[in-house]
Amino acid sequence: MNQSLLYIIVMVIYFAVLVVVGFVTQRSTKSTADYHIGGRRIGAMVSALSFVAAYFSSVVIIGGGGYGYKYGLSTLWIAAINVLIGCFLAWLVLGKRTRELTKKLKAVTMPDFFAKRYHLPFARIFVSIVISLFLIIYNVSILKGLGDTFNVLLGIDYKWGVVISGLIVLVYVSYGGYLAVVWTGFIQALIMGVSLILLLINTLRVTGGLTAGVAALKAIDTGLVETPGLWGFPGMISYVLVVSLGVWGMPQMLARFYSIKDNKAVRNGALIATIGGCIAFIPYLVGALARTKFPGLENADLAIPMMVNTYLPTIVIAIFFVGVIAAGMSTFSSVLIISAGALIRDLLKTSFSFKINDKQEIQWSMFSNFIIGLISILLALKPPGLVLQLTAFSWAVIASTCLAPFLFGLYWNGTTKTGVIFSMVGGFLVSIGWMILQQILKSHGPIQGIYQYHGFIPGVIASLLLMIIVSLITKDKVPVPKSDHK
Amino acid sequence: MWGIPLLTFLSFIAAIITVLVASIWAFISNRNEETGHQEGEE
């Protein structure tokens, strides 16, 4: 069978399944809680696998492979810490408390949680704006991964790859809402897992096994197998923390805890997500080994697509292709639904008191999904950087704004309203200011010393310190509401 | 192992230990809750 025809058949079947899921879940979406968080009735397996799918999107498969190609095996530490901090500890520390508190407060989005937990309308407005703006940059990185994949595997122009994949996600998210997102995420995680395992097996086959692959890599540069090797500790620690601890402040990841049905599902979900998270090792390892086969790639993000296209059998390429598309789409859809919630529910309806009923809110959310998606597609047509750089930038700003107020909001009775405002605004300004400073320094030559650390680290540290210090010296305390442990 | 330097290889070990700890934690927490429920019923 003609190769392109096979890809198209597999892709059409897959897209048809997604659209059907979108329409079926749309029929179960009756309230705004259904649209934004699936009515808090999602089980452990679906929650955990859709968490994994949202986490390890095309950003990790394509961008992680690109980093593996560029810096070598030390990037495996990103995967290891993703499993520990991004999966296990995130579920352990945040899962149960988030589920119980958001249920008690009847909060369905992150800005909604902040406003109700701290009785602070400012938090709703500020966080909604930060989320809507900076998740668009994350969308751009996801769409870049999809565009690169379409380009290498199908020979379709990069721009058309971005437009086609972006529009399909827009259709099923706009119709199905959160239920469509988690169910398609679940299906996508399975496809992603299978395709990554097939890629790993084939990569080890063509490199003559792991020992031979590592030896070939060592022959190019020993820095490609050592830790921190070519990367250096500042870069390594920064990226490891951004994409691991960053999860703790990312609304599209935390939404899984709002919607999970009970505490037993949280415990089982933690284990499933931790095991599922181990697939993150594959792209970094394959990306590093790709350097032995394709030295001198100008665009490191093409490492994985090149390996797939050259060494996998046609049918496996088709499955992998759908897997990457699945990974990108699952994250893009999760991000879209969160952005729409922030804009319509938190900003327009609640903060600016627009009089709309539940049905209108769902319609407006669908419309805003479409607009945010279109803006993301337009920006992704000419992306300003590598996939993982764009992701780290948007995650750094959002996590620096949200992580400390969210974490302290779950556990600490001593938080004050003033502390929350200082923490949010301070974390935001420090992270973004730090990254602007890095760009200025970079224009004068290579960055040295402490300035090599990513803006996420000073941003989160500032946010945590401000929360503690300002809360201790101010008096407008807002204790944690008592939750019913069910 | 496989020619990978120790510090790099430890990343695999770290992930395996995390999965083991997560399994033990989930098992013990689920068992404790079931025991708690049974005592509550009695």
Coordinates of C-alpha atoms in Angstrom, one line a residue:
Chain A
M1 CA 0.0 0.0 0.0
N2 CA 1.2 3.5 -0.7
Q3 CA 2.9 4.9 2.4
S4 CA 1.1 8.3 2.5
L5 CA -2.2 6.6 1.9
L6 CA -1.6 4.3 5.0
Y7 CA -0.8 7.3 7.1
I8 CA -3.9 9.1 6.0
I9 CA -6.1 6.1 6.7
V10 CA -4.7 5.6 10.2
M11 CA -5.0 9.3 10.9
V12 CA -8.6 9.5 9.6
I13 CA -9.6 6.6 11.8
Y14 CA -8.0 8.2 14.8
F15 CA -9.5 11.6 14.2
A16 CA -12.9 10.0 13.6
V17 CA -12.6 8.4 17.1
L18 CA -11.8 11.8 18.6
V19 CA -14.7 13.6 17.0
V20 CA -17.1 10.8 18.1
V21 CA -15.7 11.1 21.7
G22 CA -16.3 14.9 21.5
F23 CA -19.9 14.4 20.4
V24 CA -20.7 11.6 22.8
T25 CA -19.3 13.5 25.8
Q26 CA -21.1 16.7 24.7
R27 CA -24.3 14.8 25.3
S28 CA -23.2 14.1 28.9
T29 CA -22.2 17.7 29.5
K30 CA -25.2 19.3 31.1
S31 CA -23.8 21.8 33.6
T32 CA -20.8 24.2 33.7
A33 CA -19.2 21.8 36.3
D34 CA -19.5 19.1 33.6
Y35 CA -17.9 21.3 31.0
H36 CA -15.0 22.5 33.1
I37 CA -14.2 19.5 35.3
G38 CA -16.4 16.6 34.2
G39 CA -18.8 16.7 37.1
R40 CA -16.2 15.3 39.6
R41 CA -16.8 11.7 38.7
I42 CA -13.7 10.6 36.8
G43 CA -12.1 7.3 37.9
A44 CA -8.4 6.6 38.8
M45 CA -7.3 5.0 35.5
V46 CA -8.8 7.7 33.2
S47 CA -7.6 10.5 35.5
A48 CA -4.1 9.2 35.8
L49 CA -3.6 8.4 32.2
S50 CA -5.1 11.7 31.0
F51 CA -2.7 13.4 33.5
V52 CA 0.2 11.5 31.9
A53 CA -1.0 12.4 28.4
A54 CA -1.4 16.1 29.3
Y55 CA 2.1 16.1 30.9
F56 CA 4.1 14.2 28.3
S57 CA 2.8 15.8 25.2
S58 CA 4.6 16.3 21.9
V59 CA 6.6 18.8 24.0
V60 CA 8.3 15.9 25.7
I61 CA 8.3 13.5 22.7
I62 CA 9.7 16.0 20.2
G63 CA 11.2 18.7 22.5
G64 CA 12.6 16.1 24.9
G65 CA 14.1 14.2 22.0
G66 CA 15.6 17.5 20.8
Y67 CA 17.2 18.1 24.2
G68 CA 18.5 14.5 24.4
Y69 CA 20.0 15.1 21.0
K70 CA 21.6 18.4 22.0
Y71 CA 22.9 17.5 25.5
G72 CA 23.0 13.7 25.6
L73 CA 22.1 11.2 28.4
S74 CA 22.2 13.7 31.3
T75 CA 18.7 14.6 30.1
L76 CA 17.5 11.3 31.5
W77 CA 17.5 13.1 34.8
I78 CA 14.6 15.2 33.5
A79 CA 12.5 12.0 33.1
A80 CA 13.6 10.6 36.5
I81 CA 12.6 13.8 38.4
N82 CA 9.4 14.0 36.3
V83 CA 8.4 10.6 37.7
L84 CA 9.4 11.6 41.3
I85 CA 8.2 15.2 41.6
G86 CA 5.9 15.7 38.6
C87 CA 4.0 12.5 39.1
F88 CA 4.3 10.7 42.5
L89 CA 4.9 13.7 44.8
A90 CA 2.4 15.9 42.9
W91 CA -0.4 13.3 43.5
L92 CA 0.7 12.5 47.0
V93 CA 0.9 16.1 48.2
L94 CA -1.7 17.8 46.1
G95 CA -4.2 15.2 45.0
K96 CA -6.4 14.5 48.0
R97 CA -6.4 18.0 49.5
T98 CA -7.1 19.6 46.1
R99 CA -10.1 17.2 45.5
E100 CA -11.5 17.8 49.0
L101 CA -11.0 21.6 49.1
T102 CA -12.2 22.4 45.6
K103 CA -15.3 20.3 46.2
K104 CA -16.0 22.0 49.5
L105 CA -15.4 25.5 48.0
K106 CA -17.3 24.5 44.8
A107 CA -14.3 25.7 42.8
V108 CA -14.0 24.5 39.2
T109 CA -11.1 26.5 37.9
M110 CA -7.8 27.6 39.5
P111 CA -8.7 31.4 39.6
D112 CA -12.0 30.3 41.1
F113 CA -10.2 28.3 43.8
F114 CA -7.9 31.3 44.7
A115 CA -10.8 33.7 44.9
K116 CA -12.9 31.4 47.1
R117 CA -10.1 30.1 49.2
Y118 CA -8.7 33.5 50.0
H119 CA -11.9 35.6 49.6
L120 CA -9.8 37.6 47.1
P121 CA -11.5 38.8 43.8
F122 CA -8.1 40.3 42.8
A123 CA -6.6 36.8 42.7
R124 CA -9.3 35.6 40.2
I125 CA -8.6 38.5 37.8
F126 CA -4.8 38.4 38.0
V127 CA -4.5 34.6 37.7
S128 CA -7.1 34.5 34.9
I129 CA -5.1 37.0 32.8
V130 CA -1.7 35.3 33.5
I131 CA -3.2 31.8 32.6
S132 CA -4.9 33.0 29.4
L133 CA -1.9 34.9 28.1
F134 CA 0.9 32.5 29.0
L135 CA -0.9 29.2 28.2
I136 CA -1.1 30.6 24.6
I137 CA 2.8 30.4 24.5
Y138 CA 2.6 26.8 25.7
N139 CA 0.1 26.1 23.0
V140 CA 2.5 27.5 20.4
S141 CA 5.2 25.0 21.6
I142 CA 2.8 22.1 21.4
L143 CA 1.7 23.1 17.9
K144 CA 5.4 23.5 16.8
G145 CA 6.0 19.9 17.8
L146 CA 2.9 18.8 15.8
G147 CA 4.0 20.9 12.8
D148 CA 7.5 19.4 12.8
T149 CA 6.1 15.9 13.0
F150 CA 3.7 16.5 10.1
N151 CA 6.6 18.0 8.1
V152 CA 9.1 15.2 8.5
L153 CA 6.7 12.2 8.5
L154 CA 4.2 13.2 5.9
G155 CA 6.2 15.7 3.9
I156 CA 3.4 18.2 4.5
D157 CA 4.5 21.8 4.9
Y158 CA 5.1 22.7 8.6
K159 CA 2.4 25.5 8.5
W160 CA -0.3 23.1 7.2
G161 CA 0.7 20.6 9.9
V162 CA 0.0 23.3 12.5
V163 CA -3.3 24.3 11.0
I164 CA -4.7 20.8 10.4
S165 CA -3.9 19.5 13.9
G166 CA -4.9 22.7 15.6
L167 CA -8.3 22.8 14.0
I168 CA -9.2 19.2 14.8
V169 CA -8.5 19.8 18.5
L170 CA -10.6 23.0 18.4
V171 CA -13.5 21.0 17.1
Y172 CA -13.6 18.3 19.7
V173 CA -12.7 20.5 22.7
S174 CA -15.2 23.2 21.8
Y175 CA -18.0 20.6 21.6
G176 CA -17.1 18.1 24.3
G177 CA -15.5 20.2 27.0
Y178 CA -13.5 18.6 29.9
L179 CA -15.1 15.1 29.5
A180 CA -13.9 15.0 25.9
V181 CA -10.5 16.1 27.1
V182 CA -10.0 13.4 29.7
W183 CA -11.5 10.6 27.6
T184 CA -9.5 11.5 24.5
G185 CA -6.4 12.0 26.8
F186 CA -6.9 8.4 28.1
I187 CA -7.0 7.0 24.6
Q188 CA -4.1 9.2 23.6
A189 CA -2.0 8.0 26.5
L190 CA -2.4 4.4 25.4
I191 CA -1.5 5.2 21.8
M192 CA 1.5 7.3 23.0
G193 CA 2.8 4.6 25.3
V194 CA 2.6 1.9 22.6
S195 CA 4.3 4.1 20.0
L196 CA 7.1 5.1 22.3
I197 CA 7.9 1.5 23.2
L198 CA 7.9 0.6 19.5
L199 CA 10.3 3.5 18.9
L200 CA 12.6 2.4 21.7
I201 CA 12.8 -1.2 20.5
N202 CA 13.6 -0.1 17.0
T203 CA 16.2 2.5 18.1
L204 CA 18.0 -0.1 20.2
R205 CA 17.9 -2.5 17.2
V206 CA 19.4 0.0 14.7
T207 CA 22.1 1.2 17.2
G208 CA 23.1 -2.4 17.9
G209 CA 21.9 -2.3 21.5
L210 CA 22.3 0.2 24.3
T211 CA 25.9 -0.6 25.0
A212 CA 26.9 -0.1 21.4
G213 CA 24.8 3.1 21.2
V214 CA 26.3 4.6 24.3
A215 CA 29.8 3.7 23.0
A216 CA 29.1 5.5 19.7
L217 CA 27.8 8.5 21.6
K218 CA 30.9 8.5 23.8
A219 CA 33.0 8.5 20.7
I220 CA 31.4 11.7 19.5
D221 CA 31.9 13.5 22.9
T222 CA 32.1 12.0 26.4
G223 CA 30.1 14.9 27.6
L224 CA 27.1 13.3 25.8
V225 CA 27.0 10.4 28.3
E226 CA 28.1 12.1 31.5
T227 CA 26.0 14.0 34.0
P228 CA 25.8 17.0 33.8
G229 CA 28.1 16.6 30.7
L230 CA 27.6 19.2 28.0
W231 CA 24.6 20.6 29.7
G232 CA 26.3 21.9 32.9
F233 CA 24.5 22.0 36.3
P234 CA 22.7 25.3 36.0
G235 CA 20.9 24.4 32.8
M236 CA 20.2 20.8 34.0
I237 CA 18.8 21.8 37.4
S238 CA 16.7 24.6 35.9
Y239 CA 15.0 22.4 33.3
V240 CA 14.6 19.5 35.6
L241 CA 12.8 21.7 38.1
V242 CA 10.7 23.7 35.6
V243 CA 9.2 20.6 34.0
S244 CA 8.9 18.7 37.3
L245 CA 8.0 21.1 40.1
G246 CA 6.3 23.3 37.5
V247 CA 3.5 20.8 37.4
W248 CA 2.5 21.8 40.9
G249 CA 1.4 25.2 39.6
M250 CA 0.0 24.3 36.2
P251 CA -3.8 24.6 36.1
Q252 CA -4.3 22.1 33.3
M253 CA -2.5 19.4 35.4
L254 CA -4.2 20.3 38.7
A255 CA -7.6 20.1 37.1
R256 CA -7.2 16.3 37.2
F257 CA -7.4 16.5 41.0
Y258 CA -10.6 18.6 40.9
S259 CA -12.4 16.1 38.8
I260 CA -11.3 12.8 40.3
K261 CA -14.2 11.0 42.1
D262 CA -12.9 10.0 45.5
N263 CA -9.7 9.6 47.7
K264 CA -9.2 5.9 46.8
A265 CA -9.1 7.0 43.1
V266 CA -6.4 9.6 44.1
R267 CA -4.3 6.9 45.7
N268 CA -4.6 4.4 42.8
G269 CA -4.2 7.3 40.3
A270 CA -0.9 8.3 42.0
L271 CA 0.5 4.8 41.4
I272 CA -0.8 4.6 37.8
A273 CA 0.6 8.1 37.0
T274 CA 4.0 7.2 38.5
I275 CA 4.3 4.1 36.5
G276 CA 2.9 5.8 33.3
G277 CA 5.4 8.7 33.8
C278 CA 8.3 6.3 33.2
I279 CA 7.6 6.6 29.5
A280 CA 9.3 10.0 29.7
F281 CA 12.7 8.2 29.6
I282 CA 12.2 7.1 26.0
P283 CA 12.3 10.3 24.1
Y284 CA 15.4 11.6 25.9
L285 CA 17.2 8.3 25.4
V286 CA 16.2 8.0 21.7
G287 CA 17.0 11.7 21.1
A288 CA 20.5 11.1 22.5
L289 CA 21.1 8.0 20.4
A290 CA 19.8 9.8 17.3
R291 CA 23.0 11.8 17.4
T292 CA 24.9 8.7 16.5
K293 CA 22.8 8.3 13.3
F294 CA 22.2 11.9 12.3
P295 CA 25.0 14.1 13.5
G296 CA 24.8 17.8 12.7
L297 CA 21.0 18.3 12.6
E298 CA 20.4 22.1 12.6
N299 CA 16.9 21.8 14.2
A300 CA 17.4 19.4 17.2
D301 CA 13.6 19.0 17.4
L302 CA 13.7 17.0 14.2
A303 CA 15.8 14.2 15.9
I304 CA 12.9 12.0 16.9
P305 CA 10.9 12.5 13.6
M306 CA 14.1 11.6 11.6
M307 CA 14.7 8.4 13.6
V308 CA 11.1 7.4 13.2
N309 CA 11.0 8.1 9.5
T310 CA 14.3 6.4 8.7
Y311 CA 14.2 3.3 10.9
L312 CA 10.7 2.3 11.7
P313 CA 8.5 0.0 9.4
T314 CA 5.7 1.9 7.7
I315 CA 2.9 0.6 9.8
V316 CA 4.8 1.5 13.0
I317 CA 5.5 5.0 11.6
A318 CA 1.8 5.4 11.1
I319 CA 1.1 4.4 14.7
F320 CA 3.9 6.6 16.1
F321 CA 2.7 9.5 14.0
V322 CA -0.7 9.2 15.4
G323 CA 0.9 8.8 18.9
V324 CA 2.7 12.1 18.6
I325 CA -0.3 13.8 17.2
A326 CA -2.3 12.3 20.1
A327 CA 0.2 13.5 22.6
G328 CA 0.2 17.1 21.3
M329 CA -3.5 17.2 20.9
S330 CA -4.2 15.9 24.4
T331 CA -2.2 18.7 26.0
F332 CA -3.4 21.4 23.6
S333 CA -7.0 20.4 24.4
S334 CA -6.3 20.4 28.2
V335 CA -4.7 23.8 27.9
L336 CA -7.5 25.2 25.8
I337 CA -10.2 24.2 28.2
I338 CA -8.4 25.8 31.1
S339 CA -7.8 29.1 29.2
A340 CA -11.5 29.2 28.2
G341 CA -12.5 28.7 31.9
A342 CA -10.2 31.5 33.0
L343 CA -11.5 33.9 30.4
I344 CA -15.2 33.3 30.4
R345 CA -16.1 31.9 33.9
D346 CA -13.5 33.8 36.0
L347 CA -13.0 37.0 34.1
L348 CA -16.2 37.9 32.3
K349 CA -18.9 36.1 34.4
T350 CA -17.5 36.4 37.9
S351 CA -15.1 39.4 38.0
F352 CA -16.9 41.7 35.5
S353 CA -20.4 40.4 36.4
F354 CA -21.6 39.6 32.9
K355 CA -25.1 38.2 33.2
I356 CA -25.0 34.9 31.5
N357 CA -26.7 31.6 32.5
D358 CA -25.0 28.2 32.5
K359 CA -26.0 27.3 28.9
Q360 CA -24.7 30.6 27.7
E361 CA -21.5 30.1 29.7
I362 CA -20.8 26.8 27.9
Q363 CA -21.5 28.4 24.5
W364 CA -19.2 31.3 25.3
S365 CA -16.5 28.9 26.6
M366 CA -16.8 27.0 23.3
F367 CA -16.4 30.3 21.4
S368 CA -13.4 31.4 23.5
N369 CA -11.8 28.0 23.0
F370 CA -12.0 28.6 19.3
I371 CA -10.5 32.1 19.5
I372 CA -7.6 31.2 21.8
G373 CA -7.0 28.2 19.6
L374 CA -6.9 30.3 16.5
I375 CA -4.5 32.8 18.1
S376 CA -2.2 29.9 19.1
I377 CA -2.3 28.5 15.6
L378 CA -1.4 31.8 14.0
L379 CA 1.5 32.4 16.4
A380 CA 2.8 28.8 15.9
L381 CA 3.1 29.5 12.1
K382 CA 6.3 31.3 13.0
P383 CA 7.5 30.1 16.4
P384 CA 10.2 32.1 18.2
G385 CA 12.2 29.2 19.7
L386 CA 12.7 25.5 20.3
V387 CA 9.8 23.5 21.7
L388 CA 11.2 23.0 25.2
Q389 CA 12.4 26.6 25.5
L390 CA 8.9 27.9 24.8
T391 CA 7.3 25.4 27.2
A392 CA 9.8 26.3 30.0
F393 CA 9.1 30.0 29.5
S394 CA 5.3 29.7 29.9
W395 CA 5.5 27.2 32.7
A396 CA 8.0 29.4 34.6
V397 CA 5.7 32.4 34.6
I398 CA 2.5 30.5 35.4
A399 CA 4.1 28.3 38.1
S400 CA 5.9 31.3 39.7
T401 CA 2.5 33.0 39.9
C402 CA 0.4 30.1 41.1
L403 CA 2.5 27.4 42.8
A404 CA 3.0 29.0 46.2
P405 CA -0.5 30.4 46.7
F406 CA -1.9 27.0 45.6
L407 CA 0.3 24.9 47.8
F408 CA 0.0 27.1 50.9
G409 CA -3.7 27.4 50.2
L410 CA -4.1 23.7 50.7
Y411 CA -2.2 23.4 53.9
W412 CA -1.3 26.6 55.8
N413 CA -3.7 28.3 58.1
G414 CA -1.3 31.2 58.5
T415 CA -1.7 32.6 54.9
T416 CA -2.9 36.2 54.7
K417 CA -4.6 38.0 51.8
T418 CA -1.7 40.4 51.6
G419 CA 0.8 37.5 51.6
V420 CA -1.1 35.9 48.6
I421 CA -1.1 39.2 46.6
F422 CA 2.7 39.7 47.2
S423 CA 3.4 36.0 46.4
M424 CA 1.5 36.0 43.1
V425 CA 2.6 39.4 41.8
G426 CA 6.2 39.0 43.2
G427 CA 6.6 35.5 41.7
F428 CA 5.3 36.7 38.3
L429 CA 7.5 39.8 38.2
V430 CA 10.7 38.1 39.4
S431 CA 10.3 35.2 36.9
I432 CA 9.5 37.4 33.9
G433 CA 12.1 40.1 34.9
W434 CA 14.8 37.4 35.3
M435 CA 14.1 36.1 31.8
I436 CA 14.2 39.6 30.3
L437 CA 17.5 40.2 32.1
Q438 CA 18.9 37.0 30.6
Q439 CA 18.0 38.1 27.1
I440 CA 19.7 41.5 27.7
L441 CA 22.8 39.7 29.0
K442 CA 22.8 37.2 26.2
S443 CA 22.9 40.0 23.6
H444 CA 26.3 41.0 25.1
G445 CA 27.8 37.4 25.0
P446 CA 27.4 34.1 26.8
I447 CA 25.6 34.2 30.1
Q448 CA 27.8 33.4 33.1
G449 CA 27.3 32.3 36.8
I450 CA 24.0 32.6 38.6
Y451 CA 22.2 34.1 35.5
Q452 CA 22.4 30.7 33.7
Y453 CA 19.5 29.5 36.0
H454 CA 16.1 29.6 34.4
G455 CA 13.6 32.3 35.5
F456 CA 11.4 29.6 37.1
I457 CA 13.8 29.1 40.0
P458 CA 14.1 32.8 41.2
G459 CA 10.4 33.2 40.4
V460 CA 9.2 30.3 42.6
I461 CA 11.7 31.0 45.4
A462 CA 10.6 34.7 45.5
S463 CA 6.9 33.6 45.5
L464 CA 7.4 31.1 48.3
L465 CA 9.5 33.5 50.4
L466 CA 7.1 36.4 49.9
M467 CA 4.1 34.2 50.9
I468 CA 5.8 33.1 54.2
I469 CA 7.4 36.5 55.2
V470 CA 4.4 38.7 54.3
S471 CA 1.9 36.3 55.8
L472 CA 3.9 36.3 59.1
I473 CA 4.0 40.1 59.4
T474 CA 0.4 40.9 58.2
K475 CA -2.8 40.1 60.0
D476 CA -5.6 39.4 57.5
K477 CA -5.4 35.6 57.9
V478 CA -7.6 33.3 55.8
P479 CA -7.4 29.8 57.4
V480 CA -7.9 26.6 55.4
P481 CA -11.6 25.6 55.4
K482 CA -12.3 22.3 57.0
S483 CA -13.0 19.7 54.3
D484 CA -15.3 16.6 54.7
H485 CA -13.0 13.6 54.3
K486 CA -15.0 11.5 51.8
Chain B
M1 CA 26.1 -0.7 33.2
W2 CA 25.8 -0.6 29.4
G3 CA 28.7 1.8 29.4
I4 CA 26.6 4.5 31.0
P5 CA 28.5 6.5 33.7
L6 CA 27.2 5.9 37.3
L7 CA 25.8 9.4 37.8
T8 CA 23.8 9.2 34.6
F9 CA 22.7 5.6 35.3
L10 CA 21.4 6.6 38.7
S11 CA 18.5 8.3 36.9
F12 CA 17.0 4.9 36.1
I13 CA 17.5 3.7 39.6
A14 CA 15.8 6.8 41.0
A15 CA 12.7 6.1 38.8
I16 CA 12.6 2.5 39.9
I17 CA 12.8 3.4 43.5
T18 CA 10.0 6.0 43.0
V19 CA 7.7 3.4 41.5
L20 CA 8.4 0.9 44.3
V21 CA 7.7 3.6 47.0
A22 CA 4.5 4.6 45.2
S23 CA 3.3 1.0 45.0
I24 CA 4.0 0.4 48.8
W25 CA 2.3 3.7 49.7
A26 CA -0.8 3.0 47.6
F27 CA -1.0 -0.6 49.0
I28 CA -0.6 0.5 52.7
S29 CA -3.0 3.5 52.4
N30 CA -5.7 1.4 50.7
R31 CA -5.3 -1.4 53.3
N32 CA -5.5 1.1 56.2
E33 CA -8.6 2.6 54.8
E34 CA -10.3 -0.8 54.4
T35 CA -9.3 -1.7 57.9
G36 CA -10.7 1.6 59.2
H37 CA -14.0 1.0 57.3
Q38 CA -14.3 -2.5 58.8
E39 CA -13.7 -1.3 62.3
G40 CA -16.3 1.5 61.7
E41 CA -18.9 -1.1 60.7
E42 CA -18.2 -3.2 63.8

